[in-house]
Amino acid sequence: MALPPSSSLPPPSPSDDALRLPSLDALRAFEAAARLGSYERAAEALHITASAVGKRVATLEEQLGLTLFQRGSKPLQLSASGREYLAAIWPALEQLARVPQHQRGAQRGQRLRLSAPPTLAREVLVPALPAFAEQHPDIELELVLSVPFLDQGGSDADLDVRHGQALRTDERPLMQDVLIPLASPALLPDGPLRQPGDLARLPLLRNPLEPWTPWFRAVGLDWPEPEQGPRLFDLGMRLEAALCGQGVVLSRPSLARAALRAGRLRPVLGAGATPWLMASSAYWLLPHGEQPAQQAGAAWLREACERAAADGLALITGGS
């Protein structure tokens, strides 16, 4: 059906520029919390976290300048302003829910939002997506990127992966990572180095969060931390710089599997001969809910990360 000509559309309202419409997600969170009596039950209905429901309701309250729920009440109780506002928006929400195009099929009834750092997402999770789709065709996985090294607090993701030191002493990391010097063949025209001290003639890519000094000590070198060259915080940027032949990277083979398999990066002393060091930081899965989709996503995430770590270790030891 053709769209009506612009001349038949209603003229803009004089007050259009004064409108500040709230997001539909915020309205759905408010309606679900009001109907079900708790953020937790609303989260289950919307397939998000309880903290995400709370954030959306708080954002709506701030935008409206109203308190929608009585503070401290269990179960949640609407304030007078909340009852009035719910009555005003209910017809519009009900009408939107009846639009056929807005109704998700039963086979796509579950959505799982996973937040992860960029390099882990690109090098480990994206290659494993077909396995997740095959194992869980009823779950729609939404993969979004987090910002490394920024304390964001809680996110609105169902599963949240962070990189850093141990977040909980009773939790195991997603990957038992190791660090090993890797370089482009362009930096090794004569083949692998004969001894660790030969690194003195090659540029070293620097990262303050994973310094070279522990590896130097592990191989018997008393060198200080390198002081020349750019400092690259992001794991992906360091790998890219190494691929471009800009220097030797102290990297995690779990994240460099594609480059190692293609021969675009190599252990500087040769596969099986280059000493490696256990990484002091790791990827961690933050505490999450117990919904079936979250449990399935967490199991897939751990499997993908453990496989990546095993594959990477095999590549640097000559196992594959």
CSV table of C-alpha atoms in Angstrom, one decimal:
chain,number,residue,atom,x,y,z
A,1,MET,CA,0.0,0.0,0.0
A,2,ALA,CA,1.4,3.4,-1.0
A,3,LEU,CA,2.1,6.0,1.7
A,4,PRO,CA,-0.3,8.9,1.7
A,5,PRO,CA,0.9,12.0,0.0
A,6,SER,CA,2.5,14.6,2.3
A,7,SER,CA,-0.4,17.0,1.6
A,8,SER,CA,-2.8,14.5,3.3
A,9,LEU,CA,-0.7,14.2,6.5
A,10,PRO,CA,-1.7,16.3,9.5
A,11,PRO,CA,0.2,19.5,10.0
A,12,PRO,CA,2.9,19.5,12.7
A,13,SER,CA,1.6,20.4,16.1
A,14,PRO,CA,2.8,23.8,17.4
A,15,SER,CA,4.0,22.0,20.5
A,16,ASP,CA,6.1,19.4,18.8
A,17,ASP,CA,9.4,21.0,19.7
A,18,ALA,CA,8.3,20.9,23.4
A,19,LEU,CA,7.7,17.2,23.4
A,20,ARG,CA,10.1,15.0,25.4
A,21,LEU,CA,8.8,11.5,24.8
A,22,PRO,CA,10.2,8.7,27.0
A,23,SER,CA,11.7,5.6,25.5
A,24,LEU,CA,9.4,2.7,24.9
A,25,ASP,CA,11.8,0.5,26.9
A,26,ALA,CA,11.3,2.7,29.9
A,27,LEU,CA,7.5,2.6,29.6
A,28,ARG,CA,7.5,-1.1,29.3
A,29,ALA,CA,9.8,-1.5,32.4
A,30,PHE,CA,7.5,0.8,34.4
A,31,GLU,CA,4.3,-1.0,33.3
A,32,ALA,CA,5.8,-4.5,34.0
A,33,ALA,CA,7.0,-3.4,37.4
A,34,ALA,CA,3.6,-1.9,38.3
A,35,ARG,CA,1.7,-5.0,37.0
A,36,LEU,CA,4.0,-7.6,38.6
A,37,GLY,CA,4.9,-5.9,41.8
A,38,SER,CA,8.7,-6.2,41.7
A,39,TYR,CA,11.7,-5.3,39.5
A,40,GLU,CA,12.8,-9.0,39.6
A,41,ARG,CA,9.5,-10.3,38.2
A,42,ALA,CA,9.5,-7.5,35.6
A,43,ALA,CA,13.0,-8.5,34.6
A,44,GLU,CA,11.9,-12.1,34.0
A,45,ALA,CA,9.0,-10.9,31.8
A,46,LEU,CA,11.2,-8.6,29.8
A,47,HIS,CA,14.3,-10.9,29.6
A,48,ILE,CA,16.6,-8.3,31.2
A,49,THR,CA,18.2,-7.8,34.6
A,50,ALA,CA,16.4,-6.3,37.6
A,51,SER,CA,19.0,-3.6,37.8
A,52,ALA,CA,18.2,-2.7,34.1
A,53,VAL,CA,14.5,-2.4,35.1
A,54,GLY,CA,15.4,-0.1,38.0
A,55,LYS,CA,17.6,2.1,35.8
A,56,ARG,CA,14.8,2.5,33.2
A,57,VAL,CA,12.2,3.4,35.8
A,58,ALA,CA,14.6,5.8,37.4
A,59,THR,CA,15.3,7.5,34.0
A,60,LEU,CA,11.6,7.8,33.4
A,61,GLU,CA,11.0,9.3,36.8
A,62,GLU,CA,13.8,11.8,36.2
A,63,GLN,CA,12.4,12.8,32.8
A,64,LEU,CA,8.9,13.2,34.1
A,65,GLY,CA,9.9,14.8,37.4
A,66,LEU,CA,7.6,12.4,39.2
A,67,THR,CA,8.0,9.6,41.8
A,68,LEU,CA,6.1,6.7,40.3
A,69,PHE,CA,6.5,4.1,43.1
A,70,GLN,CA,6.3,4.4,46.9
A,71,ARG,CA,9.8,4.1,48.2
A,72,GLY,CA,10.5,1.0,50.3
A,73,SER,CA,7.3,-0.8,49.7
A,74,LYS,CA,7.3,-4.5,49.1
A,75,PRO,CA,5.7,-5.5,46.8
A,76,LEU,CA,6.0,-2.3,44.8
A,77,GLN,CA,3.2,0.1,45.2
A,78,LEU,CA,2.4,2.9,42.8
A,79,SER,CA,2.4,6.4,44.1
A,80,ALA,CA,-0.6,8.6,43.3
A,81,SER,CA,1.3,10.1,40.4
A,82,GLY,CA,2.3,6.6,39.2
A,83,ARG,CA,-1.3,5.4,39.1
A,84,GLU,CA,-2.3,8.5,37.2
A,85,TYR,CA,0.5,8.1,34.7
A,86,LEU,CA,-0.1,4.4,34.2
A,87,ALA,CA,-3.7,5.0,33.4
A,88,ALA,CA,-2.7,7.6,30.9
A,89,ILE,CA,-0.2,5.5,29.0
A,90,TRP,CA,-1.9,2.1,29.3
A,91,PRO,CA,-4.2,2.5,26.2
A,92,ALA,CA,-1.2,3.5,24.0
A,93,LEU,CA,0.8,0.5,25.2
A,94,GLU,CA,-2.1,-1.9,24.7
A,95,GLN,CA,-2.6,-0.6,21.2
A,96,LEU,CA,1.1,-1.0,20.3
A,97,ALA,CA,1.1,-4.5,21.7
A,98,ARG,CA,-1.8,-5.4,19.3
A,99,VAL,CA,0.2,-4.4,16.2
A,100,PRO,CA,1.1,-7.7,14.4
A,101,GLN,CA,4.5,-6.5,13.4
A,102,HIS,CA,5.4,-5.9,17.1
A,103,GLN,CA,4.6,-9.5,18.2
A,104,ARG,CA,7.6,-11.7,18.4
A,105,GLY,CA,7.1,-15.3,17.3
A,106,ALA,CA,7.2,-18.1,19.9
A,107,GLN,CA,10.4,-19.4,18.4
A,108,ARG,CA,12.1,-16.1,19.1
A,109,GLY,CA,10.6,-15.6,22.5
A,110,GLN,CA,13.9,-15.4,24.4
A,111,ARG,CA,16.5,-12.7,24.0
A,112,LEU,CA,20.0,-12.7,25.6
A,113,ARG,CA,22.1,-9.6,25.7
A,114,LEU,CA,25.8,-10.2,26.3
A,115,SER,CA,28.3,-7.4,26.9
A,116,ALA,CA,32.0,-8.2,26.3
A,117,PRO,CA,35.3,-6.3,25.6
A,118,PRO,CA,36.0,-5.8,21.9
A,119,THR,CA,38.9,-8.1,21.3
A,120,LEU,CA,37.4,-11.0,23.2
A,121,ALA,CA,34.1,-10.5,21.3
A,122,ARG,CA,35.8,-10.3,17.9
A,123,GLU,CA,38.4,-13.1,18.3
A,124,VAL,CA,36.6,-15.6,20.5
A,125,LEU,CA,32.9,-15.1,20.7
A,126,VAL,CA,32.0,-14.2,17.1
A,127,PRO,CA,33.7,-17.4,15.7
A,128,ALA,CA,31.6,-19.4,18.2
A,129,LEU,CA,28.3,-17.8,17.3
A,130,PRO,CA,27.2,-20.6,14.9
A,131,ALA,CA,27.6,-23.1,17.7
A,132,PHE,CA,25.3,-21.1,20.0
A,133,ALA,CA,22.7,-20.7,17.3
A,134,GLU,CA,22.8,-24.5,16.6
A,135,GLN,CA,22.5,-25.4,20.3
A,136,HIS,CA,19.9,-22.8,21.2
A,137,PRO,CA,17.7,-21.8,18.2
A,138,ASP,CA,15.1,-20.4,20.5
A,139,ILE,CA,17.4,-17.8,22.0
A,140,GLU,CA,18.2,-14.6,20.1
A,141,LEU,CA,21.7,-13.6,21.2
A,142,GLU,CA,22.6,-9.9,21.1
A,143,LEU,CA,26.3,-9.2,21.4
A,144,VAL,CA,27.3,-5.7,22.4
A,145,LEU,CA,30.7,-4.2,23.2
A,146,SER,CA,31.8,-2.8,26.6
A,147,VAL,CA,34.5,-0.2,27.1
A,148,PRO,CA,37.7,-1.7,28.6
A,149,PHE,CA,39.3,-0.2,31.6
A,150,LEU,CA,36.2,1.9,32.4
A,151,ASP,CA,34.4,1.1,35.6
A,152,GLN,CA,30.8,1.2,34.3
A,153,GLY,CA,29.1,-0.3,37.3
A,154,GLY,CA,26.2,-2.6,36.4
A,155,SER,CA,25.1,-2.7,32.8
A,156,ASP,CA,21.7,-3.6,31.3
A,157,ALA,CA,23.2,-6.8,29.8
A,158,ASP,CA,22.0,-10.2,30.9
A,159,LEU,CA,25.6,-11.5,30.9
A,160,ASP,CA,28.5,-9.1,31.4
A,161,VAL,CA,32.2,-10.0,30.8
A,162,ARG,CA,35.0,-7.8,32.2
A,163,HIS,CA,38.7,-7.9,32.0
A,164,GLY,CA,41.0,-7.3,34.9
A,165,GLN,CA,42.2,-8.7,38.2
A,166,ALA,CA,40.2,-11.3,40.1
A,167,LEU,CA,36.7,-9.9,40.8
A,168,ARG,CA,35.7,-12.7,43.2
A,169,THR,CA,37.9,-15.1,45.0
A,170,ASP,CA,35.4,-17.9,44.6
A,171,GLU,CA,35.0,-17.5,40.8
A,172,ARG,CA,37.2,-19.0,38.1
A,173,PRO,CA,38.3,-16.9,35.1
A,174,LEU,CA,36.8,-17.6,31.7
A,175,MET,CA,40.2,-18.3,30.3
A,176,GLN,CA,43.5,-19.5,31.8
A,177,ASP,CA,45.5,-17.1,29.7
A,178,VAL,CA,49.3,-17.1,29.0
A,179,LEU,CA,51.5,-14.3,27.6
A,180,ILE,CA,54.1,-15.0,24.9
A,181,PRO,CA,56.1,-12.7,22.6
A,182,LEU,CA,54.8,-12.8,19.1
A,183,ALA,CA,56.0,-11.0,16.0
A,184,SER,CA,55.2,-10.7,12.3
A,185,PRO,CA,57.5,-12.7,10.0
A,186,ALA,CA,58.5,-9.3,8.6
A,187,LEU,CA,60.4,-8.7,11.9
A,188,LEU,CA,62.0,-12.2,11.7
A,189,PRO,CA,63.4,-12.4,8.2
A,190,ASP,CA,66.0,-15.0,9.3
A,191,GLY,CA,63.6,-17.1,11.2
A,192,PRO,CA,63.1,-17.4,15.0
A,193,LEU,CA,65.5,-15.8,17.4
A,194,ARG,CA,68.1,-18.0,18.9
A,195,GLN,CA,67.9,-16.7,22.5
A,196,PRO,CA,65.7,-14.2,24.5
A,197,GLY,CA,68.5,-11.7,24.5
A,198,ASP,CA,68.2,-11.2,20.8
A,199,LEU,CA,65.0,-9.2,21.5
A,200,ALA,CA,67.3,-6.3,22.2
A,201,ARG,CA,67.5,-5.6,18.4
A,202,LEU,CA,63.7,-5.6,17.9
A,203,PRO,CA,61.1,-2.9,18.9
A,204,LEU,CA,58.8,-4.0,21.7
A,205,LEU,CA,55.1,-2.9,21.9
A,206,ARG,CA,54.3,-1.6,25.3
A,207,ASN,CA,51.3,-2.0,27.6
A,208,PRO,CA,51.3,-0.6,31.1
A,209,LEU,CA,48.7,-3.1,32.3
A,210,GLU,CA,50.8,-6.1,31.1
A,211,PRO,CA,54.5,-5.1,31.3
A,212,TRP,CA,57.4,-6.9,29.9
A,213,THR,CA,59.4,-7.1,33.1
A,214,PRO,CA,57.9,-10.3,34.5
A,215,TRP,CA,58.6,-12.1,31.2
A,216,PHE,CA,62.2,-10.7,31.2
A,217,ARG,CA,62.7,-12.2,34.7
A,218,ALA,CA,61.2,-15.5,33.7
A,219,VAL,CA,63.8,-16.0,31.0
A,220,GLY,CA,66.7,-14.7,33.0
A,221,LEU,CA,67.0,-11.1,31.7
A,222,ASP,CA,67.6,-8.3,34.1
A,223,TRP,CA,66.3,-5.6,31.6
A,224,PRO,CA,64.2,-2.7,32.8
A,225,GLU,CA,60.8,-2.0,31.4
A,226,PRO,CA,61.0,-0.7,27.8
A,227,GLU,CA,60.8,3.1,27.6
A,228,GLN,CA,60.5,3.7,23.9
A,229,GLY,CA,57.7,3.2,21.5
A,230,PRO,CA,53.9,3.9,21.8
A,231,ARG,CA,52.0,2.5,24.7
A,232,LEU,CA,48.9,0.7,23.5
A,233,PHE,CA,46.3,-0.2,26.2
A,234,ASP,CA,43.9,-2.1,24.0
A,235,LEU,CA,44.6,-5.8,23.3
A,236,GLY,CA,43.3,-5.5,19.7
A,237,MET,CA,45.4,-2.5,18.9
A,238,ARG,CA,48.6,-4.3,20.1
A,239,LEU,CA,47.8,-7.3,17.9
A,240,GLU,CA,47.1,-5.0,14.9
A,241,ALA,CA,50.4,-3.2,15.5
A,242,ALA,CA,52.3,-6.5,15.6
A,243,LEU,CA,50.5,-7.7,12.4
A,244,CYS,CA,51.7,-4.5,10.7
A,245,GLY,CA,55.3,-5.3,11.7
A,246,GLN,CA,55.6,-2.4,14.1
A,247,GLY,CA,57.0,-4.5,17.0
A,248,VAL,CA,56.9,-7.6,19.2
A,249,VAL,CA,53.7,-8.0,21.2
A,250,LEU,CA,53.5,-9.8,24.5
A,251,SER,CA,50.1,-11.3,23.7
A,252,ARG,CA,47.6,-14.0,24.6
A,253,PRO,CA,47.6,-16.7,22.0
A,254,SER,CA,43.9,-17.3,22.7
A,255,LEU,CA,43.2,-13.9,21.1
A,256,ALA,CA,45.8,-14.4,18.3
A,257,ARG,CA,44.7,-17.8,17.1
A,258,ALA,CA,43.6,-16.6,13.6
A,259,ALA,CA,47.0,-14.8,13.0
A,260,LEU,CA,49.0,-17.8,14.4
A,261,ARG,CA,47.2,-20.3,12.2
A,262,ALA,CA,47.7,-18.1,9.1
A,263,GLY,CA,51.4,-17.6,9.9
A,264,ARG,CA,50.9,-13.8,10.2
A,265,LEU,CA,52.3,-13.9,13.8
A,266,ARG,CA,54.9,-16.3,15.2
A,267,PRO,CA,56.5,-17.0,18.6
A,268,VAL,CA,59.8,-15.1,18.4
A,269,LEU,CA,61.8,-18.1,19.5
A,270,GLY,CA,59.8,-20.6,17.5
A,271,ALA,CA,56.7,-22.8,18.4
A,272,GLY,CA,57.5,-24.9,21.4
A,273,ALA,CA,60.6,-23.0,22.2
A,274,THR,CA,59.4,-19.5,23.3
A,275,PRO,CA,58.8,-19.4,27.0
A,276,TRP,CA,55.4,-18.1,28.1
A,277,LEU,CA,54.1,-16.6,31.3
A,278,MET,CA,50.8,-16.9,33.1
A,279,ALA,CA,48.8,-13.6,32.6
A,280,SER,CA,48.1,-11.7,35.8
A,281,SER,CA,44.7,-10.5,34.6
A,282,ALA,CA,41.9,-12.4,33.1
A,283,TYR,CA,38.4,-12.2,31.7
A,284,TRP,CA,35.6,-12.7,34.2
A,285,LEU,CA,31.9,-13.3,34.0
A,286,LEU,CA,30.0,-11.1,36.4
A,287,PRO,CA,27.3,-12.6,38.6
A,288,HIS,CA,24.1,-13.0,36.7
A,289,GLY,CA,20.6,-14.3,37.0
A,290,GLU,CA,19.4,-17.9,36.9
A,291,GLN,CA,17.0,-17.7,34.0
A,292,PRO,CA,17.4,-20.6,31.5
A,293,ALA,CA,18.7,-18.3,28.7
A,294,GLN,CA,21.3,-16.8,31.0
A,295,GLN,CA,22.4,-20.2,32.1
A,296,ALA,CA,22.7,-21.5,28.5
A,297,GLY,CA,24.6,-18.3,27.5
A,298,ALA,CA,27.0,-18.6,30.4
A,299,ALA,CA,27.7,-22.3,29.6
A,300,TRP,CA,28.4,-21.5,25.9
A,301,LEU,CA,30.6,-18.5,26.9
A,302,ARG,CA,32.7,-20.7,29.2
A,303,GLU,CA,33.0,-23.4,26.6
A,304,ALA,CA,34.1,-20.9,23.8
A,305,CYS,CA,36.7,-19.3,26.1
A,306,GLU,CA,38.1,-22.6,27.3
A,307,ARG,CA,38.4,-23.8,23.8
A,308,ALA,CA,40.1,-20.6,22.7
A,309,ALA,CA,42.7,-20.9,25.5
A,310,ALA,CA,43.4,-24.6,24.7
A,311,ASP,CA,43.7,-23.9,21.0
A,312,GLY,CA,46.0,-20.9,21.5
A,313,LEU,CA,48.3,-23.0,23.8
A,314,ALA,CA,48.4,-25.7,21.3
A,315,LEU,CA,49.5,-23.3,18.6
A,316,ILE,CA,52.4,-21.9,20.5
A,317,THR,CA,53.6,-25.3,21.7
A,318,GLY,CA,53.5,-26.9,18.3
A,319,GLY,CA,50.5,-29.0,19.2
A,320,SER,CA,48.6,-28.0,16.1
